[in-house]
Amino acid sequence: MKLDGIIPAIVTPFDRNGDVNYTELKKLVELLLEEGADGFYVTGSTGECFLLTDEERTLVTAAVAETVNGKVPVIAHIGKIGASQAANLAREAQRAGASAVSSVPPFYYNFQTDEIAGYYECISNATDLPVVIYNIPQFSGVSINADNMASIMGNSRVEGLKYTDLNLYELERIRRKFPQLKIMFGKDESLLYALPVGVDGAIGSTYNFTLKLFRKIWNAYRQEQFREAEKFQHEANKIISEMLRIKNIIAAEKYLLGKKGIQCGNCRPPFRPLTEEEKHILDGIGDMD
């Protein structure tokens, strides 16, 4: 599976009625392709996955895959609590043109390791696509580590890991234990500090509007221009620091994309629209490239 480089976890644009705006979605994909995206992660956390219907999640995947037209991989997040529901979404994602499927571990019910392993096995059996585990313990309440990863991979066709956590010690343990695994880092503010661990790339939310800047970090590091890479990471973190003043990061990203000509609308309820004060904060963010 080709899974490396800088991959945006894209937002899902909505129109004024709250419906998916597929025209703006395709414009976003085209813009990010021009800016050098190495792939797309769709209907994930940033894409408001759990506020979309199953049909919408499949149609978003199809729209992105059609626009990409095989140029780069499209990873469809199909996570649910139920294994059979996730498996159904995985089958639909494959029909829609996804290159791989990804899922958070099943959450809410405090599932045991063997139950989580069975969940990923069910997804693997439902499709021919590679499976990418999505580790985001801040929201799922489930931490993927080197120990339970071995159990999960035992009977599953897991080829990748989206690691959205700041525990670089555990990330290093996973990297050493599974050298064949494609590992994509998911904490944008710490990308530079994860690269020495040996990650294959990154899947990030802020790449929706700062893709060029993060490509500079990626390229500078690979060319061993470490001072330059550090300078670019500091620039990115200044932007992220301002964004973090807004509680709803997805809404902030949608607003900032509006400044680049992509009209993404509001997030779906129960998210509330940005206040004028919050928009003023975001208006103060300077160059994002």
CSV table of C-alpha atoms in Angstrom, one decimal:
chain,number,residue,atom,x,y,z
A,1,MET,CA,0.0,0.0,0.0
A,2,LYS,CA,1.3,3.4,-0.9
A,3,LEU,CA,0.8,5.4,2.3
A,4,ASP,CA,3.4,8.1,3.0
A,5,GLY,CA,4.1,11.8,2.8
A,6,ILE,CA,1.7,14.5,3.8
A,7,ILE,CA,-2.0,13.6,3.7
A,8,PRO,CA,-4.8,16.0,4.6
A,9,ALA,CA,-7.7,14.7,6.8
A,10,ILE,CA,-10.3,16.8,4.9
A,11,VAL,CA,-13.3,18.6,6.2
A,12,THR,CA,-16.8,17.9,4.8
A,13,PRO,CA,-18.2,21.1,3.3
A,14,PHE,CA,-21.9,21.8,3.9
A,15,ASP,CA,-24.2,24.2,2.2
A,16,ARG,CA,-26.6,26.7,3.9
A,17,ASN,CA,-29.2,24.0,4.4
A,18,GLY,CA,-26.6,21.7,6.1
A,19,ASP,CA,-26.4,19.3,3.2
A,20,VAL,CA,-23.0,18.0,1.9
A,21,ASN,CA,-21.7,20.4,-0.6
A,22,TYR,CA,-20.1,18.1,-3.2
A,23,THR,CA,-19.1,21.0,-5.5
A,24,GLU,CA,-17.0,22.6,-2.8
A,25,LEU,CA,-15.7,19.2,-1.7
A,26,LYS,CA,-14.3,18.6,-5.2
A,27,LYS,CA,-12.9,22.1,-5.3
A,28,LEU,CA,-11.1,21.4,-2.0
A,29,VAL,CA,-9.6,18.2,-3.3
A,30,GLU,CA,-8.5,19.9,-6.5
A,31,LEU,CA,-6.8,22.7,-4.6
A,32,LEU,CA,-5.0,20.3,-2.2
A,33,LEU,CA,-3.8,18.2,-5.2
A,34,GLU,CA,-2.3,21.3,-6.7
A,35,GLU,CA,-0.6,22.0,-3.4
A,36,GLY,CA,1.0,18.6,-3.3
A,37,ALA,CA,-1.2,16.3,-1.2
A,38,ASP,CA,0.1,12.8,-1.1
A,39,GLY,CA,-3.4,11.4,-0.4
A,40,PHE,CA,-6.7,12.1,1.3
A,41,TYR,CA,-8.2,10.8,4.5
A,42,VAL,CA,-12.0,11.2,4.3
A,43,THR,CA,-14.9,11.1,6.7
A,44,GLY,CA,-12.7,11.1,9.7
A,45,SER,CA,-12.9,13.2,12.8
A,46,THR,CA,-12.2,16.4,10.9
A,47,GLY,CA,-14.8,15.3,8.3
A,48,GLU,CA,-17.5,15.1,11.1
A,49,CYS,CA,-17.9,11.4,10.5
A,50,PHE,CA,-20.4,10.7,13.3
A,51,LEU,CA,-22.6,13.5,12.1
A,52,LEU,CA,-22.9,12.1,8.6
A,53,THR,CA,-25.3,9.4,7.5
A,54,ASP,CA,-23.8,6.1,6.2
A,55,GLU,CA,-24.9,7.1,2.7
A,56,GLU,CA,-23.2,10.5,3.0
A,57,ARG,CA,-20.0,8.9,4.1
A,58,THR,CA,-20.0,6.7,1.1
A,59,LEU,CA,-20.9,9.5,-1.3
A,60,VAL,CA,-18.2,11.7,0.1
A,61,THR,CA,-15.7,8.9,-0.5
A,62,ALA,CA,-17.0,8.4,-4.0
A,63,ALA,CA,-16.7,12.2,-4.8
A,64,VAL,CA,-13.1,12.4,-3.6
A,65,ALA,CA,-12.1,9.2,-5.4
A,66,GLU,CA,-13.6,10.5,-8.6
A,67,THR,CA,-11.8,13.8,-8.3
A,68,VAL,CA,-8.5,12.2,-7.4
A,69,ASN,CA,-8.9,9.7,-10.3
A,70,GLY,CA,-6.1,7.4,-9.1
A,71,LYS,CA,-3.4,10.1,-8.6
A,72,VAL,CA,-3.1,9.5,-4.9
A,73,PRO,CA,-4.6,7.1,-2.4
A,74,VAL,CA,-8.0,7.8,-0.7
A,75,ILE,CA,-8.4,6.4,2.8
A,76,ALA,CA,-12.0,6.2,3.9
A,77,HIS,CA,-12.7,6.2,7.6
A,78,ILE,CA,-15.5,3.7,8.2
A,79,GLY,CA,-15.4,3.6,12.0
A,80,LYS,CA,-18.5,2.6,14.0
A,81,ILE,CA,-19.2,1.0,17.4
A,82,GLY,CA,-20.6,-2.1,15.7
A,83,ALA,CA,-18.4,-4.5,13.8
A,84,SER,CA,-21.1,-5.4,11.2
A,85,GLN,CA,-22.0,-1.8,10.6
A,86,ALA,CA,-18.3,-0.9,10.1
A,87,ALA,CA,-17.9,-3.9,7.7
A,88,ASN,CA,-20.9,-2.7,5.7
A,89,LEU,CA,-19.3,0.7,5.4
A,90,ALA,CA,-16.0,-0.8,4.4
A,91,ARG,CA,-17.7,-2.7,1.5
A,92,GLU,CA,-19.4,0.5,0.3
A,93,ALA,CA,-16.1,2.4,0.6
A,94,GLN,CA,-14.4,-0.2,-1.7
A,95,ARG,CA,-17.3,0.1,-4.2
A,96,ALA,CA,-16.9,3.9,-4.0
A,97,GLY,CA,-13.3,3.8,-5.0
A,98,ALA,CA,-11.4,4.0,-1.8
A,99,SER,CA,-7.8,2.8,-1.7
A,100,ALA,CA,-7.9,1.7,1.9
A,101,VAL,CA,-10.3,1.8,4.9
A,102,SER,CA,-9.6,3.1,8.4
A,103,SER,CA,-11.3,2.9,11.7
A,104,VAL,CA,-11.1,4.0,15.3
A,105,PRO,CA,-11.3,1.1,17.7
A,106,PRO,CA,-14.9,0.4,18.9
A,107,PHE,CA,-15.6,2.7,21.8
A,108,TYR,CA,-18.1,3.6,24.5
A,109,TYR,CA,-18.5,0.0,25.9
A,110,ASN,CA,-15.0,-0.4,27.2
A,111,PHE,CA,-14.3,-3.4,24.9
A,112,GLN,CA,-11.6,-5.8,25.7
A,113,THR,CA,-8.5,-6.4,23.5
A,114,ASP,CA,-9.9,-9.6,22.0
A,115,GLU,CA,-13.1,-7.9,21.2
A,116,ILE,CA,-11.3,-5.0,19.5
A,117,ALA,CA,-9.2,-7.5,17.6
A,118,GLY,CA,-12.4,-9.2,16.4
A,119,TYR,CA,-13.8,-5.9,15.3
A,120,TYR,CA,-10.8,-5.3,12.9
A,121,GLU,CA,-11.0,-8.9,11.8
A,122,CYS,CA,-14.6,-8.4,10.8
A,123,ILE,CA,-13.6,-5.3,8.7
A,124,SER,CA,-10.7,-7.2,7.1
A,125,ASN,CA,-13.0,-10.0,6.1
A,126,ALA,CA,-15.5,-7.6,4.5
A,127,THR,CA,-13.2,-6.1,1.9
A,128,ASP,CA,-10.0,-6.6,-0.1
A,129,LEU,CA,-8.7,-3.2,0.9
A,130,PRO,CA,-5.8,-2.6,3.3
A,131,VAL,CA,-6.9,-1.6,6.8
A,132,VAL,CA,-5.5,1.4,8.7
A,133,ILE,CA,-6.1,1.5,12.5
A,134,TYR,CA,-6.9,5.0,13.7
A,135,ASN,CA,-5.5,5.6,17.2
A,136,ILE,CA,-7.0,8.7,18.8
A,137,PRO,CA,-7.3,7.9,22.5
A,138,GLN,CA,-8.2,11.5,23.4
A,139,PHE,CA,-11.6,10.9,21.8
A,140,SER,CA,-12.1,7.2,21.6
A,141,GLY,CA,-10.8,6.4,25.1
A,142,VAL,CA,-8.9,3.4,23.6
A,143,SER,CA,-5.1,3.5,23.3
A,144,ILE,CA,-3.4,1.4,20.7
A,145,ASN,CA,0.1,0.2,21.9
A,146,ALA,CA,2.7,-2.2,20.9
A,147,ASP,CA,1.1,-5.0,23.0
A,148,ASN,CA,-2.5,-4.8,21.9
A,149,MET,CA,-1.4,-4.0,18.3
A,150,ALA,CA,0.1,-7.6,18.1
A,151,SER,CA,-3.3,-9.1,19.1
A,152,ILE,CA,-5.2,-6.9,16.6
A,153,MET,CA,-2.8,-7.8,13.7
A,154,GLY,CA,-3.0,-11.5,14.4
A,155,ASN,CA,-6.1,-12.2,12.3
A,156,SER,CA,-6.6,-8.9,10.5
A,157,ARG,CA,-5.2,-7.4,7.3
A,158,VAL,CA,-3.9,-4.3,9.0
A,159,GLU,CA,-1.2,-2.6,7.0
A,160,GLY,CA,-1.3,0.9,8.5
A,161,LEU,CA,-1.7,3.0,11.6
A,162,LYS,CA,-2.8,6.6,12.0
A,163,TYR,CA,-1.2,7.5,15.3
A,164,THR,CA,-2.9,10.6,16.7
A,165,ASP,CA,-1.3,10.7,20.2
A,166,LEU,CA,1.7,12.5,21.7
A,167,ASN,CA,3.2,9.4,23.4
A,168,LEU,CA,6.3,9.2,21.3
A,169,TYR,CA,7.8,6.4,23.5
A,170,GLU,CA,4.9,4.1,22.6
A,171,LEU,CA,5.1,5.2,19.0
A,172,GLU,CA,8.8,4.1,19.0
A,173,ARG,CA,7.9,0.8,20.5
A,174,ILE,CA,5.3,0.2,17.8
A,175,ARG,CA,7.8,1.2,15.1
A,176,ARG,CA,10.4,-1.2,16.3
A,177,LYS,CA,8.0,-4.1,16.8
A,178,PHE,CA,6.3,-3.7,13.5
A,179,PRO,CA,8.8,-2.5,10.9
A,180,GLN,CA,6.5,-3.4,8.0
A,181,LEU,CA,3.7,-1.3,9.3
A,182,LYS,CA,2.9,2.0,7.5
A,183,ILE,CA,2.7,4.6,10.4
A,184,MET,CA,1.2,8.0,9.8
A,185,PHE,CA,1.5,10.6,12.5
A,186,GLY,CA,-1.6,12.6,13.4
A,187,LYS,CA,-0.5,15.4,15.8
A,188,ASP,CA,0.3,18.3,13.5
A,189,GLU,CA,1.9,20.5,16.2
A,190,SER,CA,4.5,17.8,16.8
A,191,LEU,CA,5.2,16.4,13.3
A,192,LEU,CA,8.8,17.3,13.3
A,193,TYR,CA,9.5,15.6,16.6
A,194,ALA,CA,7.9,12.3,15.4
A,195,LEU,CA,9.9,12.1,12.2
A,196,PRO,CA,13.1,10.7,13.9
A,197,VAL,CA,11.0,7.8,15.3
A,198,GLY,CA,10.6,6.6,11.7
A,199,VAL,CA,7.1,7.4,10.7
A,200,ASP,CA,6.2,7.1,7.0
A,201,GLY,CA,4.3,10.4,6.9
A,202,ALA,CA,1.5,12.3,8.5
A,203,ILE,CA,-2.3,12.6,8.2
A,204,GLY,CA,-3.4,16.0,9.6
A,205,SER,CA,-6.4,18.2,10.1
A,206,THR,CA,-4.7,21.6,9.6
A,207,TYR,CA,-3.3,20.4,6.3
A,208,ASN,CA,-6.6,21.5,4.9
A,209,PHE,CA,-5.2,25.0,4.8
A,210,THR,CA,-1.5,24.8,5.7
A,211,LEU,CA,-0.5,22.0,3.4
A,212,LYS,CA,2.3,23.9,1.7
A,213,LEU,CA,3.8,24.8,5.1
A,214,PHE,CA,3.8,21.2,6.3
A,215,ARG,CA,5.3,20.0,3.0
A,216,LYS,CA,8.2,22.4,3.7
A,217,ILE,CA,8.7,20.7,7.1
A,218,TRP,CA,8.6,17.3,5.5
A,219,ASN,CA,10.9,18.2,2.6
A,220,ALA,CA,13.4,20.1,4.8
A,221,TYR,CA,13.7,17.2,7.2
A,222,ARG,CA,14.2,14.6,4.5
A,223,GLN,CA,16.9,16.8,3.0
A,224,GLU,CA,18.6,17.0,6.5
A,225,GLN,CA,17.9,20.7,6.7
A,226,PHE,CA,16.9,20.4,10.3
A,227,ARG,CA,17.2,24.1,11.2
A,228,GLU,CA,14.9,25.0,8.3
A,229,ALA,CA,12.4,22.2,9.3
A,230,GLU,CA,12.4,23.6,12.9
A,231,LYS,CA,11.7,27.1,11.6
A,232,PHE,CA,8.7,25.9,9.6
A,233,GLN,CA,7.3,23.8,12.5
A,234,HIS,CA,7.5,26.9,14.7
A,235,GLU,CA,5.6,28.9,12.0
A,236,ALA,CA,2.9,26.1,11.9
A,237,ASN,CA,2.6,26.1,15.6
A,238,LYS,CA,2.0,29.8,15.8
A,239,ILE,CA,-1.0,29.2,13.5
A,240,ILE,CA,-2.2,26.2,15.6
A,241,SER,CA,-1.8,28.2,18.8
A,242,GLU,CA,-4.3,30.8,17.5
A,243,MET,CA,-6.6,28.1,16.3
A,244,LEU,CA,-6.7,26.5,19.7
A,245,ARG,CA,-8.2,29.6,21.1
A,246,ILE,CA,-11.4,28.4,19.3
A,247,LYS,CA,-13.0,25.4,21.0
A,248,ASN,CA,-14.3,24.0,17.7
A,249,ILE,CA,-11.2,23.3,15.6
A,250,ILE,CA,-13.2,22.0,12.7
A,251,ALA,CA,-15.3,25.1,12.4
A,252,ALA,CA,-12.1,27.2,12.6
A,253,GLU,CA,-10.6,25.2,9.7
A,254,LYS,CA,-13.8,25.6,7.6
A,255,TYR,CA,-13.7,29.4,8.2
A,256,LEU,CA,-10.0,29.6,7.2
A,257,LEU,CA,-10.7,27.6,4.1
A,258,GLY,CA,-13.2,30.2,3.2
A,259,LYS,CA,-10.3,32.6,2.9
A,260,LYS,CA,-8.9,30.3,0.2
A,261,GLY,CA,-12.1,30.3,-1.7
A,262,ILE,CA,-13.6,27.0,-0.5
A,263,GLN,CA,-17.0,27.7,1.1
A,264,CYS,CA,-17.5,24.9,3.7
A,265,GLY,CA,-20.4,26.3,5.7
A,266,ASN,CA,-21.0,25.6,9.4
A,267,CYS,CA,-20.5,22.3,11.3
A,268,ARG,CA,-23.5,20.2,12.0
A,269,PRO,CA,-25.4,20.5,15.3
A,270,PRO,CA,-24.8,20.1,18.1
A,271,PHE,CA,-21.8,22.2,17.1
A,272,ARG,CA,-22.7,25.8,17.1
A,273,PRO,CA,-21.6,28.4,14.5
A,274,LEU,CA,-18.5,30.5,15.2
A,275,THR,CA,-19.1,33.8,17.1
A,276,GLU,CA,-18.0,37.1,15.6
A,277,GLU,CA,-15.3,37.2,18.3
A,278,GLU,CA,-14.0,33.9,17.2
A,279,LYS,CA,-14.0,34.9,13.6
A,280,HIS,CA,-12.0,38.0,14.6
A,281,ILE,CA,-9.4,35.8,16.2
A,282,LEU,CA,-9.1,33.7,13.0
A,283,ASP,CA,-8.9,36.8,10.9
A,284,GLY,CA,-5.7,37.7,12.7
A,285,ILE,CA,-3.9,34.6,11.5
A,286,GLY,CA,-1.4,35.6,8.8
A,287,ASP,CA,0.2,33.7,6.0
A,288,MET,CA,-0.7,30.1,6.1
A,289,ASP,CA,1.7,28.9,3.4
